[in-house]
XYZ file of C-alpha atoms in Angstrom:
97
model
C 0.000 0.000 0.000
C 1.204 3.483 -0.893
C -0.053 6.782 0.480
C 0.716 9.921 -1.483
C 0.372 13.411 -0.080
C 0.646 16.671 -1.959
C 0.437 20.155 -0.478
C 0.096 23.403 -2.379
C 1.004 26.852 -1.089
C -1.164 29.269 -3.062
C -1.299 33.028 -3.466
C -4.753 34.341 -4.333
C -5.108 36.933 -7.063
C -7.411 39.920 -6.592
C -8.960 38.812 -3.282
C -9.847 41.340 -0.598
C -11.694 39.273 2.017
C -12.016 35.785 3.463
C -15.397 35.489 1.746
C -13.821 36.149 -1.658
C -11.046 33.676 -0.817
C -13.628 30.965 -0.067
C -15.248 31.622 -3.447
C -11.896 30.784 -5.084
C -10.758 27.904 -2.856
C -14.040 25.946 -2.671
C -14.343 25.319 -6.422
C -10.675 24.286 -6.596
C -11.124 21.757 -3.765
C -14.341 20.425 -5.304
C -12.842 20.077 -8.780
C -9.731 18.272 -7.531
C -11.954 15.804 -5.683
C -14.293 15.300 -8.633
C -11.711 15.150 -11.403
C -8.991 13.068 -9.720
C -10.854 11.122 -6.995
C -8.521 12.320 -4.235
C -9.162 13.419 -0.687
C -8.603 17.162 -0.563
C -9.052 20.019 1.909
C -7.837 23.496 2.743
C -5.243 22.650 5.375
C -3.628 25.964 6.239
C -3.808 29.709 5.991
C -7.513 29.825 6.811
C -7.159 33.206 8.542
C -5.174 34.783 5.673
C -7.243 36.097 2.787
C -4.506 36.067 0.112
C -2.839 32.745 0.985
C -4.096 29.179 1.137
C -2.653 25.749 1.696
C -4.445 22.856 0.043
C -3.637 19.268 0.959
C -4.317 16.204 -1.189
C -4.077 12.517 -0.312
C -4.356 9.388 -2.442
C -4.023 5.711 -1.493
C -3.260 2.852 -3.889
C -1.579 -0.491 -4.085
C 0.345 0.730 -7.135
C 3.172 3.238 -6.670
C 3.024 4.360 -10.308
C -0.670 5.196 -9.933
C -0.013 7.333 -6.834
C 2.762 9.261 -8.608
C 0.624 9.739 -11.725
C -2.361 11.112 -9.788
C -0.210 13.525 -7.764
C 1.609 14.736 -10.884
C -1.685 15.314 -12.729
C -3.066 17.263 -9.747
C 0.034 19.445 -9.691
C -0.106 20.150 -13.440
C -3.803 21.004 -13.118
C -3.076 23.459 -10.285
C -0.266 25.155 -12.216
C -2.743 25.897 -15.018
C -5.253 27.655 -12.701
C -5.337 31.352 -13.679
C -6.984 32.591 -10.454
C -4.145 31.477 -8.161
C -0.360 31.503 -8.200
C 1.279 28.268 -7.095
C 4.124 29.296 -4.786
C 5.215 25.760 -3.929
C 4.150 22.144 -4.165
C 5.462 19.360 -1.950
C 4.941 15.666 -2.656
C 5.488 12.871 -0.161
C 4.917 9.171 -0.732
C 4.883 6.591 2.045
C 5.039 2.859 1.386
C 5.024 -0.381 3.356
C 8.787 -0.281 3.704
C 8.811 3.132 5.489
């Protein structure tokens, strides 16, 4: 069994309130879940209106599948025009850890 985790540090574009931030982050979280079948949530920066951390997790018996899903999620996030991806961090844990 392999568990892959991916975290994004995002900078919001023209956002002036937490309410506006939610209107950007919620659709991103929902689309990642729908499109890639991953567990996803806003995991940090909830009190900052121009920054967000989004965490993703995927579990599989196939290491290649975990890597592929995380890579596709990262490429999808890079292409989002409403946010700037400041950093992305991938971690994969396996049975031999």
